[in-house]
Amino acid sequence: MSARRFEGQVVVVTGAAQGIGRGVALALAGEGARLVLADRSPLVEEVAAEARALGAPVLVAMVDLETWAGAEQLVAAALAEYGRVEVLVNNVGGTIWAQPYQEYTPEQIEAEVRRSLFPTLWCCRAVLPDMVARQQGVIVNVSSIATRSIYRIPYAASKGGVNAMTASLAMEHAQNGIRVNAVATGGTDAPPRRIPRNAQPLSAQEQAWYQGIIDQTVASSLMHRYGTIDEQVRAILFLASSEASYITGTVLPVGGGDQG
C-alpha cells in the first residue's frame, strides 16, 4: 500500500472545518493531495493552514452547500484553480435537533433535509459534468448508520436519500469511469464542535432525548462503543483511493458492527 495514494490528485472535501471533514482533509494532505476545502465556517482557514504545513496546495471555498449556487461556485473555483476534480468527499451534514418525530416542526424537518441531503445532491450534480467529460472520477458520500435510529427521523431520511443516490449514481455512471460509494459512519467521538449545529441551550427534556441517541447507538454497536475520527477517515480514504478500484455502489457501515 502506498503511503501517498493521492499524490497530485485534486480532492474536494466539503464540511472540512471540523470533525471528520477536518480529519479527512489532513489525512489527504499527508498523502499528497491537492485540496479544495469547502465550508461556510471561517474555521476552515485553520484547517487549510494545517494542511499547507503538511505540504499540500490548498484552495479554500467559503460556500453554503445547502444551495445549488454554493455547490456550483465550489466546483467552478476548483476547476479554475486546478483544471479538474478527481475526488469529491461529501461530508456536510449532521443532526440539528434530537427529539421524537412528532416534536419536530415543519420548519425543523425542512432544515434537517437541507443540511443533510441537499449538499450531497448539489455537489454531485455540480461535479459530474467534469468527471463525465474526463471519463474518470471518484465520489465518496458520508452517510450514517442513523438510517435505523431514534429521535432523528428527518436526519435518518436524509441519509437514506444519500444511500439511495450513492447506489443509483454508481449504476448510472460506471460507464463513465466514475466510482460512487458511501461510508455510513457510526457514533464517533470528536472534540466539542466550536460552532454547534444547534446554538440554543438544551432543556432537560432535550438533553434526555440526546442521551437516548447515545445510549441506542452504543447498544446497537456490536462493539458497544463509539468510534474515533481516524477510524472513519481510514474508511473514507480507502474508498476514495485506487485500492478500492473494483468497488462502486457500496454503502460501507463503519459502526462497530451496526449495519444501519
PDB file of C-alpha atoms in Angstrom:
ATOM      1  CA  MET A   1       0.000   0.000   0.000  1.00  0.00           C
ATOM      2  CA  SER A   2       1.364   3.382  -0.980  1.00  0.00           C
ATOM      3  CA  ALA A   3       1.727   5.912   1.820  1.00  0.00           C
ATOM      4  CA  ARG A   4       0.849   8.641  -0.704  1.00  0.00           C
ATOM      5  CA  ARG A   5      -2.171   7.256  -2.518  1.00  0.00           C
ATOM      6  CA  PHE A   6      -3.388  10.678  -3.646  1.00  0.00           C
ATOM      7  CA  GLU A   7      -0.161  12.143  -4.975  1.00  0.00           C
ATOM      8  CA  GLY A   8      -1.058  15.096  -7.225  1.00  0.00           C
ATOM      9  CA  GLN A   9      -4.779  14.325  -7.221  1.00  0.00           C
ATOM     10  CA  VAL A  10      -7.296  17.137  -6.854  1.00  0.00           C
ATOM     11  CA  VAL A  11      -9.640  16.303  -3.977  1.00  0.00           C
ATOM     12  CA  VAL A  12     -12.619  18.367  -2.825  1.00  0.00           C
ATOM     13  CA  VAL A  13     -13.639  17.898   0.818  1.00  0.00           C
ATOM     14  CA  THR A  14     -16.865  19.508   1.973  1.00  0.00           C
ATOM     15  CA  GLY A  15     -17.620  20.273   5.603  1.00  0.00           C
ATOM     16  CA  ALA A  16     -13.865  20.463   6.155  1.00  0.00           C
ATOM     17  CA  ALA A  17     -13.777  22.849   9.117  1.00  0.00           C
ATOM     18  CA  GLN A  18     -14.398  20.377  11.949  1.00  0.00           C
ATOM     19  CA  GLY A  19     -14.703  16.736  12.929  1.00  0.00           C
ATOM     20  CA  ILE A  20     -14.486  14.031  10.282  1.00  0.00           C
ATOM     21  CA  GLY A  21     -14.081  16.569   7.474  1.00  0.00           C
ATOM     22  CA  ARG A  22     -11.020  18.074   9.129  1.00  0.00           C
ATOM     23  CA  GLY A  23      -9.596  14.584   9.686  1.00  0.00           C
ATOM     24  CA  VAL A  24     -10.123  13.667   6.032  1.00  0.00           C
ATOM     25  CA  ALA A  25      -8.505  16.900   4.831  1.00  0.00           C
ATOM     26  CA  LEU A  26      -5.376  16.463   6.942  1.00  0.00           C
ATOM     27  CA  ALA A  27      -5.016  12.781   6.060  1.00  0.00           C
ATOM     28  CA  LEU A  28      -5.269  13.628   2.361  1.00  0.00           C
ATOM     29  CA  ALA A  29      -2.694  16.392   2.784  1.00  0.00           C
ATOM     30  CA  GLY A  30      -0.316  13.840   4.241  1.00  0.00           C
ATOM     31  CA  GLU A  31      -0.874  11.594   1.223  1.00  0.00           C
ATOM     32  CA  GLY A  32      -0.009  14.153  -1.431  1.00  0.00           C
ATOM     33  CA  ALA A  33      -3.407  15.522  -2.480  1.00  0.00           C
ATOM     34  CA  ARG A  34      -4.118  18.941  -3.902  1.00  0.00           C
ATOM     35  CA  LEU A  35      -7.016  20.105  -1.777  1.00  0.00           C
ATOM     36  CA  VAL A  36     -10.148  22.165  -2.120  1.00  0.00           C
ATOM     37  CA  LEU A  37     -11.624  22.639   1.337  1.00  0.00           C
ATOM     38  CA  ALA A  38     -15.217  23.803   1.476  1.00  0.00           C
ATOM     39  CA  ASP A  39     -17.196  25.067   4.435  1.00  0.00           C
ATOM     40  CA  ARG A  40     -19.286  28.064   5.417  1.00  0.00           C
ATOM     41  CA  SER A  41     -17.355  28.482   8.671  1.00  0.00           C
ATOM     42  CA  PRO A  42     -14.165  30.563   8.768  1.00  0.00           C
ATOM     43  CA  LEU A  43     -12.652  27.761  10.871  1.00  0.00           C
ATOM     44  CA  VAL A  44     -11.848  26.087   7.560  1.00  0.00           C
ATOM     45  CA  GLU A  45      -8.969  28.553   7.177  1.00  0.00           C
ATOM     46  CA  GLU A  46      -7.288  26.998  10.222  1.00  0.00           C
ATOM     47  CA  VAL A  47      -7.588  23.540   8.670  1.00  0.00           C
ATOM     48  CA  ALA A  48      -6.159  24.900   5.429  1.00  0.00           C
ATOM     49  CA  ALA A  49      -3.140  26.242   7.327  1.00  0.00           C
ATOM     50  CA  GLU A  50      -2.604  22.839   8.947  1.00  0.00           C
ATOM     51  CA  ALA A  51      -2.808  21.127   5.553  1.00  0.00           C
ATOM     52  CA  ARG A  52      -0.366  23.579   3.984  1.00  0.00           C
ATOM     53  CA  ALA A  53       2.062  22.879   6.826  1.00  0.00           C
ATOM     54  CA  LEU A  54       1.972  19.251   5.662  1.00  0.00           C
ATOM     55  CA  GLY A  55       2.997  20.390   2.176  1.00  0.00           C
ATOM     56  CA  ALA A  56      -0.395  20.342   0.437  1.00  0.00           C
ATOM     57  CA  PRO A  57      -1.573  23.003  -2.010  1.00  0.00           C
ATOM     58  CA  VAL A  58      -4.931  24.188  -0.635  1.00  0.00           C
ATOM     59  CA  LEU A  59      -7.775  26.255  -2.055  1.00  0.00           C
ATOM     60  CA  VAL A  60     -10.432  27.361   0.427  1.00  0.00           C
ATOM     61  CA  ALA A  61     -14.030  27.820  -0.720  1.00  0.00           C
ATOM     62  CA  MET A  62     -16.322  29.596   1.735  1.00  0.00           C
ATOM     63  CA  VAL A  63     -19.673  28.482   0.359  1.00  0.00           C
ATOM     64  CA  ASP A  64     -23.160  27.480   1.526  1.00  0.00           C
ATOM     65  CA  LEU A  65     -23.654  23.994   0.141  1.00  0.00           C
ATOM     66  CA  GLU A  66     -27.299  23.857   1.152  1.00  0.00           C
ATOM     67  CA  THR A  67     -27.781  25.836  -2.082  1.00  0.00           C
ATOM     68  CA  TRP A  68     -27.142  24.972  -5.723  1.00  0.00           C
ATOM     69  CA  ALA A  69     -25.345  28.303  -6.140  1.00  0.00           C
ATOM     70  CA  GLY A  70     -22.854  27.338  -3.422  1.00  0.00           C
ATOM     71  CA  ALA A  71     -22.098  23.946  -4.976  1.00  0.00           C
ATOM     72  CA  GLU A  72     -21.734  25.470  -8.426  1.00  0.00           C
ATOM     73  CA  GLN A  73     -19.378  28.115  -7.040  1.00  0.00           C
ATOM     74  CA  LEU A  74     -17.292  25.439  -5.286  1.00  0.00           C
ATOM     75  CA  VAL A  75     -16.742  23.330  -8.382  1.00  0.00           C
ATOM     76  CA  ALA A  76     -16.101  26.380 -10.564  1.00  0.00           C
ATOM     77  CA  ALA A  77     -13.406  27.529  -8.135  1.00  0.00           C
ATOM     78  CA  ALA A  78     -11.793  24.070  -8.101  1.00  0.00           C
ATOM     79  CA  LEU A  79     -11.729  23.901 -11.899  1.00  0.00           C
ATOM     80  CA  ALA A  80     -10.358  27.423 -12.184  1.00  0.00           C
ATOM     81  CA  GLU A  81      -7.543  26.610  -9.745  1.00  0.00           C
ATOM     82  CA  TYR A  82      -6.629  23.060 -10.771  1.00  0.00           C
ATOM     83  CA  GLY A  83      -8.428  22.306 -14.037  1.00  0.00           C
ATOM     84  CA  ARG A  84     -10.092  19.133 -12.761  1.00  0.00           C
ATOM     85  CA  VAL A  85     -11.679  17.363  -9.795  1.00  0.00           C
ATOM     86  CA  GLU A  86     -10.606  13.768  -9.346  1.00  0.00           C
ATOM     87  CA  VAL A  87     -12.176  13.005  -5.974  1.00  0.00           C
ATOM     88  CA  LEU A  88     -15.167  14.522  -4.173  1.00  0.00           C
ATOM     89  CA  VAL A  89     -15.784  13.736  -0.499  1.00  0.00           C
ATOM     90  CA  ASN A  90     -19.271  14.895   0.507  1.00  0.00           C
ATOM     91  CA  ASN A  91     -19.115  15.376   4.265  1.00  0.00           C
ATOM     92  CA  VAL A  92     -21.669  18.116   5.022  1.00  0.00           C
ATOM     93  CA  GLY A  93     -24.481  17.028   7.330  1.00  0.00           C
ATOM     94  CA  GLY A  94     -25.424  16.283  10.892  1.00  0.00           C
ATOM     95  CA  THR A  95     -28.394  16.144  13.212  1.00  0.00           C
ATOM     96  CA  ILE A  96     -29.538  19.577  14.352  1.00  0.00           C
ATOM     97  CA  TRP A  97     -32.306  18.527  16.763  1.00  0.00           C
ATOM     98  CA  ALA A  98     -32.695  15.311  18.753  1.00  0.00           C
ATOM     99  CA  GLN A  99     -36.323  14.606  19.584  1.00  0.00           C
ATOM    100  CA  PRO A 100     -39.232  12.280  18.784  1.00  0.00           C
ATOM    101  CA  TYR A 101     -40.581  12.884  15.292  1.00  0.00           C
ATOM    102  CA  GLN A 102     -43.888  14.304  16.479  1.00  0.00           C
ATOM    103  CA  GLU A 103     -41.969  17.076  18.271  1.00  0.00           C
ATOM    104  CA  TYR A 104     -40.386  18.391  15.044  1.00  0.00           C
ATOM    105  CA  THR A 105     -41.909  21.464  13.472  1.00  0.00           C
ATOM    106  CA  PRO A 106     -42.282  21.566   9.677  1.00  0.00           C
ATOM    107  CA  GLU A 107     -39.527  24.183   9.597  1.00  0.00           C
ATOM    108  CA  GLN A 108     -37.168  21.926  11.547  1.00  0.00           C
ATOM    109  CA  ILE A 109     -37.855  18.997   9.235  1.00  0.00           C
ATOM    110  CA  GLU A 110     -37.026  21.090   6.189  1.00  0.00           C
ATOM    111  CA  ALA A 111     -33.883  22.437   7.853  1.00  0.00           C
ATOM    112  CA  GLU A 112     -32.643  18.909   8.624  1.00  0.00           C
ATOM    113  CA  VAL A 113     -33.133  17.818   4.998  1.00  0.00           C
ATOM    114  CA  ARG A 114     -31.423  20.957   3.695  1.00  0.00           C
ATOM    115  CA  ARG A 115     -28.473  20.243   5.982  1.00  0.00           C
ATOM    116  CA  SER A 116     -28.006  16.523   5.445  1.00  0.00           C
ATOM    117  CA  LEU A 117     -29.317  15.694   1.955  1.00  0.00           C
ATOM    118  CA  PHE A 118     -29.125  18.707  -0.303  1.00  0.00           C
ATOM    119  CA  PRO A 119     -25.375  19.425  -0.017  1.00  0.00           C
ATOM    120  CA  THR A 120     -24.642  15.927  -1.359  1.00  0.00           C
ATOM    121  CA  LEU A 121     -27.276  16.233  -4.090  1.00  0.00           C
ATOM    122  CA  TRP A 122     -25.976  19.622  -5.178  1.00  0.00           C
ATOM    123  CA  CYS A 123     -22.262  18.780  -5.073  1.00  0.00           C
ATOM    124  CA  CYS A 124     -22.669  15.550  -7.043  1.00  0.00           C
ATOM    125  CA  ARG A 125     -24.654  17.429  -9.673  1.00  0.00           C
ATOM    126  CA  ALA A 126     -22.036  20.178  -9.839  1.00  0.00           C
ATOM    127  CA  VAL A 127     -19.003  17.889 -10.181  1.00  0.00           C
ATOM    128  CA  LEU A 128     -20.386  15.299 -12.595  1.00  0.00           C
ATOM    129  CA  PRO A 129     -20.000  17.253 -15.864  1.00  0.00           C
ATOM    130  CA  ASP A 130     -16.222  17.488 -15.348  1.00  0.00           C
ATOM    131  CA  MET A 131     -15.896  13.852 -14.327  1.00  0.00           C
ATOM    132  CA  VAL A 132     -18.047  12.653 -17.238  1.00  0.00           C
ATOM    133  CA  ALA A 133     -16.052  14.761 -19.685  1.00  0.00           C
ATOM    134  CA  ARG A 134     -12.797  13.233 -18.421  1.00  0.00           C
ATOM    135  CA  GLN A 135     -14.350   9.742 -18.076  1.00  0.00           C
ATOM    136  CA  GLN A 136     -12.979   9.280 -14.583  1.00  0.00           C
ATOM    137  CA  GLY A 137     -13.666  10.304 -11.031  1.00  0.00           C
ATOM    138  CA  VAL A 138     -14.449   9.153  -7.513  1.00  0.00           C
ATOM    139  CA  ILE A 139     -17.218  10.297  -5.174  1.00  0.00           C
ATOM    140  CA  VAL A 140     -17.391   9.267  -1.530  1.00  0.00           C
ATOM    141  CA  ASN A 141     -20.531  10.307   0.328  1.00  0.00           C
ATOM    142  CA  VAL A 142     -20.504  10.422   4.111  1.00  0.00           C
ATOM    143  CA  SER A 143     -23.727   8.791   5.244  1.00  0.00           C
ATOM    144  CA  SER A 144     -24.725   7.380   8.635  1.00  0.00           C
ATOM    145  CA  ILE A 145     -25.940   4.250  10.368  1.00  0.00           C
ATOM    146  CA  ALA A 146     -28.638   6.564  11.752  1.00  0.00           C
ATOM    147  CA  THR A 147     -30.904   5.333   8.961  1.00  0.00           C
ATOM    148  CA  ARG A 148     -32.027   2.958  11.738  1.00  0.00           C
ATOM    149  CA  SER A 149     -32.085   5.007  14.924  1.00  0.00           C
ATOM    150  CA  ILE A 150     -34.276   7.039  17.250  1.00  0.00           C
ATOM    151  CA  TYR A 151     -35.046  10.733  17.781  1.00  0.00           C
ATOM    152  CA  ARG A 152     -33.652  11.955  14.452  1.00  0.00           C
ATOM    153  CA  ILE A 153     -36.104  10.845  11.774  1.00  0.00           C
ATOM    154  CA  PRO A 154     -35.536  13.733   9.318  1.00  0.00           C
ATOM    155  CA  TYR A 155     -31.790  13.138   9.509  1.00  0.00           C
ATOM    156  CA  ALA A 156     -32.336   9.405   9.009  1.00  0.00           C
ATOM    157  CA  ALA A 157     -34.485  10.109   5.953  1.00  0.00           C
ATOM    158  CA  SER A 158     -31.798  12.424   4.576  1.00  0.00           C
ATOM    159  CA  LYS A 159     -29.066   9.831   4.962  1.00  0.00           C
ATOM    160  CA  GLY A 160     -31.334   7.185   3.452  1.00  0.00           C
ATOM    161  CA  GLY A 161     -31.539   9.501   0.463  1.00  0.00           C
ATOM    162  CA  VAL A 162     -27.750   9.743   0.372  1.00  0.00           C
ATOM    163  CA  ASN A 163     -27.532   5.936   0.333  1.00  0.00           C
ATOM    164  CA  ALA A 164     -30.057   5.700  -2.496  1.00  0.00           C
ATOM    165  CA  MET A 165     -28.330   8.300  -4.634  1.00  0.00           C
ATOM    166  CA  THR A 166     -24.980   6.588  -3.998  1.00  0.00           C
ATOM    167  CA  ALA A 167     -26.276   3.312  -5.432  1.00  0.00           C
ATOM    168  CA  SER A 168     -28.086   4.953  -8.342  1.00  0.00           C
ATOM    169  CA  LEU A 169     -25.243   7.293  -9.324  1.00  0.00           C
ATOM    170  CA  ALA A 170     -22.843   4.350  -9.295  1.00  0.00           C
ATOM    171  CA  MET A 171     -25.139   2.416 -11.620  1.00  0.00           C
ATOM    172  CA  GLU A 172     -25.655   5.398 -13.903  1.00  0.00           C
ATOM    173  CA  HIS A 173     -22.021   6.453 -14.195  1.00  0.00           C
ATOM    174  CA  ALA A 174     -19.912   3.287 -14.034  1.00  0.00           C
ATOM    175  CA  GLN A 175     -19.930   3.542 -17.835  1.00  0.00           C
ATOM    176  CA  ASN A 176     -18.166   6.902 -17.443  1.00  0.00           C
ATOM    177  CA  GLY A 177     -15.357   5.536 -15.288  1.00  0.00           C
ATOM    178  CA  ILE A 178     -16.811   7.116 -12.148  1.00  0.00           C
ATOM    179  CA  ARG A 179     -16.992   5.231  -8.849  1.00  0.00           C
ATOM    180  CA  VAL A 180     -19.521   6.295  -6.203  1.00  0.00           C
ATOM    181  CA  ASN A 181     -19.534   4.864  -2.684  1.00  0.00           C
ATOM    182  CA  ALA A 182     -20.568   5.910   0.802  1.00  0.00           C
ATOM    183  CA  VAL A 183     -19.315   5.421   4.329  1.00  0.00           C
ATOM    184  CA  ALA A 184     -22.139   5.090   6.847  1.00  0.00           C
ATOM    185  CA  THR A 185     -20.478   6.472   9.926  1.00  0.00           C
ATOM    186  CA  GLY A 186     -21.429   5.209  13.359  1.00  0.00           C
ATOM    187  CA  GLY A 187     -21.240   7.128  16.598  1.00  0.00           C
ATOM    188  CA  THR A 188     -17.937   8.974  16.526  1.00  0.00           C
ATOM    189  CA  ASP A 189     -16.015  10.584  19.373  1.00  0.00           C
ATOM    190  CA  ALA A 190     -14.981  14.079  18.358  1.00  0.00           C
ATOM    191  CA  PRO A 191     -13.925  17.252  20.139  1.00  0.00           C
ATOM    192  CA  PRO A 192     -16.817  19.560  21.057  1.00  0.00           C
ATOM    193  CA  ARG A 193     -17.935  21.483  17.999  1.00  0.00           C
ATOM    194  CA  ARG A 194     -16.634  25.035  18.104  1.00  0.00           C
ATOM    195  CA  ILE A 195     -19.646  26.065  16.037  1.00  0.00           C
ATOM    196  CA  PRO A 196     -22.560  23.883  17.178  1.00  0.00           C
ATOM    197  CA  ARG A 197     -25.268  22.733  14.799  1.00  0.00           C
ATOM    198  CA  ASN A 198     -27.872  23.947  17.271  1.00  0.00           C
ATOM    199  CA  ALA A 199     -26.753  27.023  19.191  1.00  0.00           C
ATOM    200  CA  GLN A 200     -29.759  27.018  21.535  1.00  0.00           C
ATOM    201  CA  PRO A 201     -29.236  25.653  25.082  1.00  0.00           C
ATOM    202  CA  LEU A 202     -30.887  22.261  25.556  1.00  0.00           C
ATOM    203  CA  SER A 203     -33.714  21.818  28.033  1.00  0.00           C
ATOM    204  CA  ALA A 204     -33.612  18.922  30.476  1.00  0.00           C
ATOM    205  CA  GLN A 205     -36.002  17.007  28.215  1.00  0.00           C
ATOM    206  CA  GLU A 206     -33.880  17.703  25.128  1.00  0.00           C
ATOM    207  CA  GLN A 207     -30.774  16.523  26.965  1.00  0.00           C
ATOM    208  CA  ALA A 208     -32.591  13.305  27.870  1.00  0.00           C
ATOM    209  CA  TRP A 209     -33.577  12.732  24.244  1.00  0.00           C
ATOM    210  CA  TYR A 210     -29.988  13.338  23.104  1.00  0.00           C
ATOM    211  CA  GLN A 211     -28.740  10.887  25.722  1.00  0.00           C
ATOM    212  CA  GLY A 212     -31.252   8.413  24.298  1.00  0.00           C
ATOM    213  CA  ILE A 213     -29.487   8.643  20.924  1.00  0.00           C
ATOM    214  CA  ILE A 214     -26.120   7.976  22.575  1.00  0.00           C
ATOM    215  CA  ASP A 215     -27.460   5.007  24.533  1.00  0.00           C
ATOM    216  CA  GLN A 216     -29.152   3.491  21.475  1.00  0.00           C
ATOM    217  CA  THR A 217     -26.021   3.982  19.335  1.00  0.00           C
ATOM    218  CA  VAL A 218     -23.767   2.219  21.843  1.00  0.00           C
ATOM    219  CA  ALA A 219     -26.296  -0.581  22.378  1.00  0.00           C
ATOM    220  CA  SER A 220     -26.696  -1.159  18.621  1.00  0.00           C
ATOM    221  CA  SER A 221     -22.948  -1.445  18.049  1.00  0.00           C
ATOM    222  CA  LEU A 222     -21.642  -4.970  18.477  1.00  0.00           C
ATOM    223  CA  MET A 223     -18.520  -3.395  19.966  1.00  0.00           C
ATOM    224  CA  HIS A 224     -20.634  -1.252  22.319  1.00  0.00           C
ATOM    225  CA  ARG A 225     -18.549   1.859  21.836  1.00  0.00           C
ATOM    226  CA  TYR A 226     -18.203   4.961  19.745  1.00  0.00           C
ATOM    227  CA  GLY A 227     -15.558   5.004  17.036  1.00  0.00           C
ATOM    228  CA  THR A 228     -12.772   7.505  16.519  1.00  0.00           C
ATOM    229  CA  ILE A 229     -12.420  10.106  13.824  1.00  0.00           C
ATOM    230  CA  ASP A 230      -9.390   8.203  12.499  1.00  0.00           C
ATOM    231  CA  GLU A 231     -11.475   5.025  12.130  1.00  0.00           C
ATOM    232  CA  GLN A 232     -13.932   6.911   9.918  1.00  0.00           C
ATOM    233  CA  VAL A 233     -11.200   8.694   7.981  1.00  0.00           C
ATOM    234  CA  ARG A 234      -9.401   5.477   7.089  1.00  0.00           C
ATOM    235  CA  ALA A 235     -12.566   4.010   5.575  1.00  0.00           C
ATOM    236  CA  ILE A 236     -13.294   7.171   3.592  1.00  0.00           C
ATOM    237  CA  LEU A 237      -9.764   7.359   2.201  1.00  0.00           C
ATOM    238  CA  PHE A 238      -9.819   3.676   1.286  1.00  0.00           C
ATOM    239  CA  LEU A 239     -12.962   4.085  -0.824  1.00  0.00           C
ATOM    240  CA  ALA A 240     -11.541   7.259  -2.385  1.00  0.00           C
ATOM    241  CA  SER A 241      -8.281   5.540  -3.340  1.00  0.00           C
ATOM    242  CA  SER A 242      -7.313   3.241  -6.196  1.00  0.00           C
ATOM    243  CA  GLU A 243      -7.186   0.412  -3.653  1.00  0.00           C
ATOM    244  CA  ALA A 244     -10.989   0.342  -3.994  1.00  0.00           C
ATOM    245  CA  SER A 245     -10.884   0.363  -7.808  1.00  0.00           C
ATOM    246  CA  TYR A 246     -13.372  -2.536  -8.110  1.00  0.00           C
ATOM    247  CA  ILE A 247     -15.831  -1.188  -5.546  1.00  0.00           C
ATOM    248  CA  THR A 248     -18.757   1.025  -6.510  1.00  0.00           C
ATOM    249  CA  GLY A 249     -22.351   1.467  -5.411  1.00  0.00           C
ATOM    250  CA  THR A 250     -21.470   0.309  -1.900  1.00  0.00           C
ATOM    251  CA  VAL A 251     -22.501   1.778   1.442  1.00  0.00           C
ATOM    252  CA  LEU A 252     -19.856   0.699   3.952  1.00  0.00           C
ATOM    253  CA  PRO A 253     -21.061   0.784   7.573  1.00  0.00           C
ATOM    254  CA  VAL A 254     -18.342   1.864   9.979  1.00  0.00           C
ATOM    255  CA  GLY A 255     -20.246   1.473  13.210  1.00  0.00           C
ATOM    256  CA  GLY A 256     -18.692  -1.349  15.167  1.00  0.00           C
ATOM    257  CA  GLY A 257     -20.998  -3.923  13.615  1.00  0.00           C
ATOM    258  CA  ASP A 258     -24.143  -1.761  13.475  1.00  0.00           C
ATOM    259  CA  GLN A 259     -25.275  -2.079   9.842  1.00  0.00           C
ATOM    260  CA  GLY A 260     -27.654   0.884   9.995  1.00  0.00           C
TER     261      GLY A 260
END
